[in-house]
mmCIF file with all atom_site columns, C-alpha atoms and ligand atoms in Angstrom:
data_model
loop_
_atom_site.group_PDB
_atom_site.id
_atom_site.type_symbol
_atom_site.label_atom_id
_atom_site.label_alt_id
_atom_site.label_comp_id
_atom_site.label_asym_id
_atom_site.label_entity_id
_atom_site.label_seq_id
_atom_site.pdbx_PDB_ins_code
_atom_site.Cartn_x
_atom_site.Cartn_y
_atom_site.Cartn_z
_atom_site.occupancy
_atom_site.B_iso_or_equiv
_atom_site.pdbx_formal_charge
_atom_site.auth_seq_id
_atom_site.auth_comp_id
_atom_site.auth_asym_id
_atom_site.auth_atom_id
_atom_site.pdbx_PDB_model_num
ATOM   1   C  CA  . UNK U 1 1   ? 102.400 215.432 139.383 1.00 71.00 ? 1   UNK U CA  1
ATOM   2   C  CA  . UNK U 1 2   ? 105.335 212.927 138.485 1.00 74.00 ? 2   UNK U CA  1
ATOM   3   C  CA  . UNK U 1 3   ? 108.152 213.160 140.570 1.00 77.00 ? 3   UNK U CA  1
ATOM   4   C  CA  . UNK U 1 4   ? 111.653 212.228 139.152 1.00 83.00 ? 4   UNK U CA  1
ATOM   5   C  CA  . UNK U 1 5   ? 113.927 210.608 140.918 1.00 89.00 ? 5   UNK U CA  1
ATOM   6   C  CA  . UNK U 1 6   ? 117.645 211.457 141.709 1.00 94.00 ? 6   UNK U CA  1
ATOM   7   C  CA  . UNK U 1 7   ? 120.061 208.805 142.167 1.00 97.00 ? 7   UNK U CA  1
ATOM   8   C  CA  . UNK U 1 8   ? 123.592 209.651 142.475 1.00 97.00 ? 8   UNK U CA  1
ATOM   9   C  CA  . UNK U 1 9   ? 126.650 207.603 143.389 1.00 98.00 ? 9   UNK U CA  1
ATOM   10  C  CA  . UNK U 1 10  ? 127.994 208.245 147.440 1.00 97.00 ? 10  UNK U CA  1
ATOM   11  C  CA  . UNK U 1 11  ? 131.616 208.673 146.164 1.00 98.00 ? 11  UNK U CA  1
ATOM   12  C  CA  . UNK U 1 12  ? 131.966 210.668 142.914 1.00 98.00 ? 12  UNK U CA  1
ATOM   13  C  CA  . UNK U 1 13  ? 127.521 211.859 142.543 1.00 96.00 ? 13  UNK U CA  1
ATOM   14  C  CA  . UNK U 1 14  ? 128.194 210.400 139.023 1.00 98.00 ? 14  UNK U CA  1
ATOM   15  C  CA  . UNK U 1 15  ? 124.070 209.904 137.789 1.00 98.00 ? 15  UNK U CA  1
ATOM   16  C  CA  . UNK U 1 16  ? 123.673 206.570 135.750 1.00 98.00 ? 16  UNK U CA  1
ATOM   17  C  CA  . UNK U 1 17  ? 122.424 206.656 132.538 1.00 98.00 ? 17  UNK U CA  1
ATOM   18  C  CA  . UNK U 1 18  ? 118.462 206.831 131.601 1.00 97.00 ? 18  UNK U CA  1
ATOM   19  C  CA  . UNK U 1 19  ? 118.421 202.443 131.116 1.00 97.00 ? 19  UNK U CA  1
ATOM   20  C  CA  . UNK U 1 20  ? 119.467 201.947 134.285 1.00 98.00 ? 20  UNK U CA  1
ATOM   21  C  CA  . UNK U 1 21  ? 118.284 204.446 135.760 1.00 97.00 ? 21  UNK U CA  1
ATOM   22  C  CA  . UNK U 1 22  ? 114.962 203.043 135.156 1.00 95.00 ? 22  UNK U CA  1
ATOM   23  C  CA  . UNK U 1 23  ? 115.979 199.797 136.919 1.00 95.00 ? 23  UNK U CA  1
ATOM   24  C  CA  . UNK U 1 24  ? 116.627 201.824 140.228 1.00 95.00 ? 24  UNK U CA  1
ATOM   25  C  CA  . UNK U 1 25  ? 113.284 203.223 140.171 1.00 94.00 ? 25  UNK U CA  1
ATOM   26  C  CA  . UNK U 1 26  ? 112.277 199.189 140.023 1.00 91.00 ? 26  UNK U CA  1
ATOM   27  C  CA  . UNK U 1 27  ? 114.360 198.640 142.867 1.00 91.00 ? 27  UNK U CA  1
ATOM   28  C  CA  . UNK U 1 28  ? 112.876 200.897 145.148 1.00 89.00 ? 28  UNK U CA  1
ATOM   29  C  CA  . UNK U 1 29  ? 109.960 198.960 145.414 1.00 85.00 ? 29  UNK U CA  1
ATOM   30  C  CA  . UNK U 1 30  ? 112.171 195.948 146.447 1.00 82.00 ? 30  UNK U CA  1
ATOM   31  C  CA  . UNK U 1 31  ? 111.055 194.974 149.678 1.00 79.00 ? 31  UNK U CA  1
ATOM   32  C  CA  . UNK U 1 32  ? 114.399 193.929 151.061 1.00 84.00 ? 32  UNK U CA  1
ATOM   33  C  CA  . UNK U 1 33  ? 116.784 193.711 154.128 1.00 88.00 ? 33  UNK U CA  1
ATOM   34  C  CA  . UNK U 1 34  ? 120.456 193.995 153.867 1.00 94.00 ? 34  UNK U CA  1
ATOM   35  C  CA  . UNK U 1 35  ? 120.933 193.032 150.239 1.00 95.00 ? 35  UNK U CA  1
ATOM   36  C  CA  . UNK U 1 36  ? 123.117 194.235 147.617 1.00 96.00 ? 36  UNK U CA  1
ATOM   37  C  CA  . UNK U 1 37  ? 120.970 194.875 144.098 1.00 96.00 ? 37  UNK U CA  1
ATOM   38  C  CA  . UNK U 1 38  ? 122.963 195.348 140.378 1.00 97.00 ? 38  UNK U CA  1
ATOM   39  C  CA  . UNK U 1 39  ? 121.689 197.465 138.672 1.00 97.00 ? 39  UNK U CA  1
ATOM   40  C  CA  . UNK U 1 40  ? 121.951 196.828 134.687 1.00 95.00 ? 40  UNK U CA  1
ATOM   41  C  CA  . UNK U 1 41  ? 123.082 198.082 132.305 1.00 97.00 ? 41  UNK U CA  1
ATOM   42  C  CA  . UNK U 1 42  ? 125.162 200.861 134.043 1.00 97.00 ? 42  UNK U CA  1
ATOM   43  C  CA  . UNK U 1 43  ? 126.459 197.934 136.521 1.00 97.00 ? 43  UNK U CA  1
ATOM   44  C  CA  . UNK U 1 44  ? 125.350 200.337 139.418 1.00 98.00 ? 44  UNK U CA  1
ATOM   45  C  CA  . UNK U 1 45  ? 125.313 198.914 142.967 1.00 98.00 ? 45  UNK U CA  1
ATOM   46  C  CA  . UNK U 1 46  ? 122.550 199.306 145.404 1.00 97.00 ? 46  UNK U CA  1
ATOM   47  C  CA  . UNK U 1 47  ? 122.835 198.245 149.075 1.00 97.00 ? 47  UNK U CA  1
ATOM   48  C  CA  . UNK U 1 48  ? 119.558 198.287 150.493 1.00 94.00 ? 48  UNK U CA  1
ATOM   49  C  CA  . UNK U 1 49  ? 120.259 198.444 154.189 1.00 93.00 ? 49  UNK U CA  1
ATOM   50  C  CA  . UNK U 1 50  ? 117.075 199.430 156.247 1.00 89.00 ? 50  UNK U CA  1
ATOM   51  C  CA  . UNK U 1 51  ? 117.208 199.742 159.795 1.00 92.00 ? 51  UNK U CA  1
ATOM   52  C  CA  . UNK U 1 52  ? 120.459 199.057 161.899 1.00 95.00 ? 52  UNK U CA  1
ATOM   53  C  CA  . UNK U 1 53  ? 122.375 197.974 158.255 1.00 96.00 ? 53  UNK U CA  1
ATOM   54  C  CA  . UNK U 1 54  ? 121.386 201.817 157.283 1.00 95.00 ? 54  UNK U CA  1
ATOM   55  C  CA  . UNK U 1 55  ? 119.885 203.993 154.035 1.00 94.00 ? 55  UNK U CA  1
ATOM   56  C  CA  . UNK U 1 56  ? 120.050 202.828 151.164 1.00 95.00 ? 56  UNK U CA  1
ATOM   57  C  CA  . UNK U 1 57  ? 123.079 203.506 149.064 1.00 97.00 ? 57  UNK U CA  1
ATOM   58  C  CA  . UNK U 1 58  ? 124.026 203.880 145.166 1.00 98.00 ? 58  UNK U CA  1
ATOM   59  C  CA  . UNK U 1 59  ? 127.565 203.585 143.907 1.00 98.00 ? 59  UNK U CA  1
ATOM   60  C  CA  . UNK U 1 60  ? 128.282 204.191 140.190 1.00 98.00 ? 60  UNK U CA  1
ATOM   61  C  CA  . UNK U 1 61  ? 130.447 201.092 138.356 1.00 98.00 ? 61  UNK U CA  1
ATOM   62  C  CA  . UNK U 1 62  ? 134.305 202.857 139.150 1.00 98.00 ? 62  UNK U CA  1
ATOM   63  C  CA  . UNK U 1 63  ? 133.367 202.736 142.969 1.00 98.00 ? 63  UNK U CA  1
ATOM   64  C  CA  . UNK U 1 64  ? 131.226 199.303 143.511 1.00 98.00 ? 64  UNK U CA  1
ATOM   65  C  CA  . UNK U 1 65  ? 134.077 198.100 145.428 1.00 98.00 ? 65  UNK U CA  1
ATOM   66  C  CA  . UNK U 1 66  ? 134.292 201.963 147.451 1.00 98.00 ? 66  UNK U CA  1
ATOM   67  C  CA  . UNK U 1 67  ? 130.699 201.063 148.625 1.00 98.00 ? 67  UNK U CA  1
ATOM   68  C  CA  . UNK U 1 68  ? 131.322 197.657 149.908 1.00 98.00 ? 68  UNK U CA  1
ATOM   69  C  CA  . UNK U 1 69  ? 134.161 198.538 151.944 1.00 98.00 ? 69  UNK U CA  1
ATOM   70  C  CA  . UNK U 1 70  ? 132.567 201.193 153.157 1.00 98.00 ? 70  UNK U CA  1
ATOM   71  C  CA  . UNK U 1 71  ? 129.501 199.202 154.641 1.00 98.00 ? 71  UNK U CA  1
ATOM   72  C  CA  . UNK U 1 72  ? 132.026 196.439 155.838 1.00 98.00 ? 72  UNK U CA  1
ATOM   73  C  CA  . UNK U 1 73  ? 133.772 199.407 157.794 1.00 98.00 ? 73  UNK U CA  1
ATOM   74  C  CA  . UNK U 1 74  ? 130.752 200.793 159.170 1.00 97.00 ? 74  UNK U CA  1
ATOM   75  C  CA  . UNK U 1 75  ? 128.014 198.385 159.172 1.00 97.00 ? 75  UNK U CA  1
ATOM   76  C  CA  . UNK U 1 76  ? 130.513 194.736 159.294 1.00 97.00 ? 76  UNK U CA  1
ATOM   77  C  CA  . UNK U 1 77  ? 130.034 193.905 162.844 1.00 97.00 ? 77  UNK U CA  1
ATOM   78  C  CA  . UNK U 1 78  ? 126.038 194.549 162.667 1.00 95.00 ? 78  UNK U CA  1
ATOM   79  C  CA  . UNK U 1 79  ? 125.563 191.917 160.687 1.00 95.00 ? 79  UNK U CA  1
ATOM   80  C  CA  . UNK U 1 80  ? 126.562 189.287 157.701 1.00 96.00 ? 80  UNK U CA  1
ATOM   81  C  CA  . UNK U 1 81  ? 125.061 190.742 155.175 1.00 96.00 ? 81  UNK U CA  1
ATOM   82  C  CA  . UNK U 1 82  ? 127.653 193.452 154.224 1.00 97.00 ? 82  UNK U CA  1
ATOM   83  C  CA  . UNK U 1 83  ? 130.117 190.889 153.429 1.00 97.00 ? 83  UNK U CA  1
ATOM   84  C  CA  . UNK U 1 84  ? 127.802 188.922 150.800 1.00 96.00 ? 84  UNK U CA  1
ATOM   85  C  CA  . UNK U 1 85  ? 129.781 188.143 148.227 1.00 96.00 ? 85  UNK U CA  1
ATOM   86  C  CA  . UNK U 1 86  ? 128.978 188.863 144.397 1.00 94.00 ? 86  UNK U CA  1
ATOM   87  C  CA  . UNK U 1 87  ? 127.187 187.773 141.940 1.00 94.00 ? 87  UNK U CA  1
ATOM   88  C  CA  . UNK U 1 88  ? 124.775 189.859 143.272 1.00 95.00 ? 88  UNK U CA  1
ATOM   89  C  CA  . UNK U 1 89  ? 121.060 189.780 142.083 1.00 93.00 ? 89  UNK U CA  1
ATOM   90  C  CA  . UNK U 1 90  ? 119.336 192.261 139.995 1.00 93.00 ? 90  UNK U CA  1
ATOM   91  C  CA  . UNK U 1 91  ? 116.181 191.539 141.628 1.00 89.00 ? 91  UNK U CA  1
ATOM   92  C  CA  . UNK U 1 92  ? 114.645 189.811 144.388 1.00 82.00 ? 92  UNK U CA  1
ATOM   93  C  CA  . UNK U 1 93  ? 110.888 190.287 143.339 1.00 75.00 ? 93  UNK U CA  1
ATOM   94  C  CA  . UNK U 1 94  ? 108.968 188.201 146.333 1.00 70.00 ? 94  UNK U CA  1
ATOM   95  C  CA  . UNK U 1 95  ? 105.135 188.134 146.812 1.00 69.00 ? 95  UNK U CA  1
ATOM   96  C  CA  . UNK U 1 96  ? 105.569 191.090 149.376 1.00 70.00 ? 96  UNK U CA  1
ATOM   97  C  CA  . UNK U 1 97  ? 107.034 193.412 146.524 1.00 68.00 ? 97  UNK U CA  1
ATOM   98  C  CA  . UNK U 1 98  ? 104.468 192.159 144.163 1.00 71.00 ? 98  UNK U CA  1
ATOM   99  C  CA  . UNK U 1 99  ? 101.857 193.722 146.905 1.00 74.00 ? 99  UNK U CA  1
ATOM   100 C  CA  . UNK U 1 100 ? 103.356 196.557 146.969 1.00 71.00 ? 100 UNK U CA  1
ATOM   101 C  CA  . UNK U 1 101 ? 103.856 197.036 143.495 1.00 67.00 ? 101 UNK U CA  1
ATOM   102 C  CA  . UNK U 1 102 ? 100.168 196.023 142.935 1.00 75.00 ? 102 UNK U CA  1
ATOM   103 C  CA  . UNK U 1 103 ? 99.290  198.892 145.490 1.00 75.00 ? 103 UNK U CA  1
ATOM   104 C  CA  . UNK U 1 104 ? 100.752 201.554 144.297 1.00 68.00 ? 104 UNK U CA  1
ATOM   105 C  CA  . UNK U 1 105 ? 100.544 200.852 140.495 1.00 61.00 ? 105 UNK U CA  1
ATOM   106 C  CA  . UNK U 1 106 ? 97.822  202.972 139.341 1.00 53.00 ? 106 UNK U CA  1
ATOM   107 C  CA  . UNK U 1 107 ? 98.155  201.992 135.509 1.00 50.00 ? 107 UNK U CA  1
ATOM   108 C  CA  . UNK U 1 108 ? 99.541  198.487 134.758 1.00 51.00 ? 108 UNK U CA  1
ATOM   109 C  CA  . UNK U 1 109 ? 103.296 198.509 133.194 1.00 51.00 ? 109 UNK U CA  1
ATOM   110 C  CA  . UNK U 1 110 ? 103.004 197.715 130.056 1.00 50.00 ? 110 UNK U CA  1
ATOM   111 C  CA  . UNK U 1 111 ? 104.335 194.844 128.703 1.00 47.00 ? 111 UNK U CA  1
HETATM 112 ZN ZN1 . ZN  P 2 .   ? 131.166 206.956 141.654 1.00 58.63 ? 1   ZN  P ZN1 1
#
């Protein structure tokens, strides 16, 4: 049974529209460590945290710079990574999330 996904933003639980929406469902199969993700067109920002640098969090487009601050509050002195600066990438596809992608595709995306 398909299971739809929630993603709502930290600060306001705005939901982003159905476009990007889509691209946060790609992103959760980003296999990545302290990075911040766009997410297009909706200009949503992910932080994918993991471990000490925390969940991962969603902030809609009016409080990007809410959610950067906050992890620079809470997570600056754990490491760098909070304070990457932007442009940040929409994806970071690497062989390890093209594994996992391959794994747990069951039907090929079409193209
Ligand atoms: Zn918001």
């Amino acid at each position: 049974m398909p299971v739809r996904m929630v993603f709502r933003c930290q600060f306001c639980d705005a939901t982003p529209d159905p476009e990007t929406h889509e691209r946060l469902v790609r992103q959760l199969h980003e296999l990545v460590f302290g990075e911040y993700l766009d997410a297009l067109p909706g200009r949503w920002l992910v932080w994918d945290g993991q471990g000490p640098l925390g969940p991962r969090r969603y902030a809609c487009p009016a409080h990007r710079g809410e959610l950067t601050a906050y992890l620079r509050v809470h997570y600056g002195s754990v490491g760098w990574q909070p304070w990457r600066m932007p442009p940040y990438p929409t994806t970071l596809r690497s062989a390890d999330t093209e594994r996992a992608l391959r794994m747990r595709a069951r039907s090929p995306t079409p193209r």
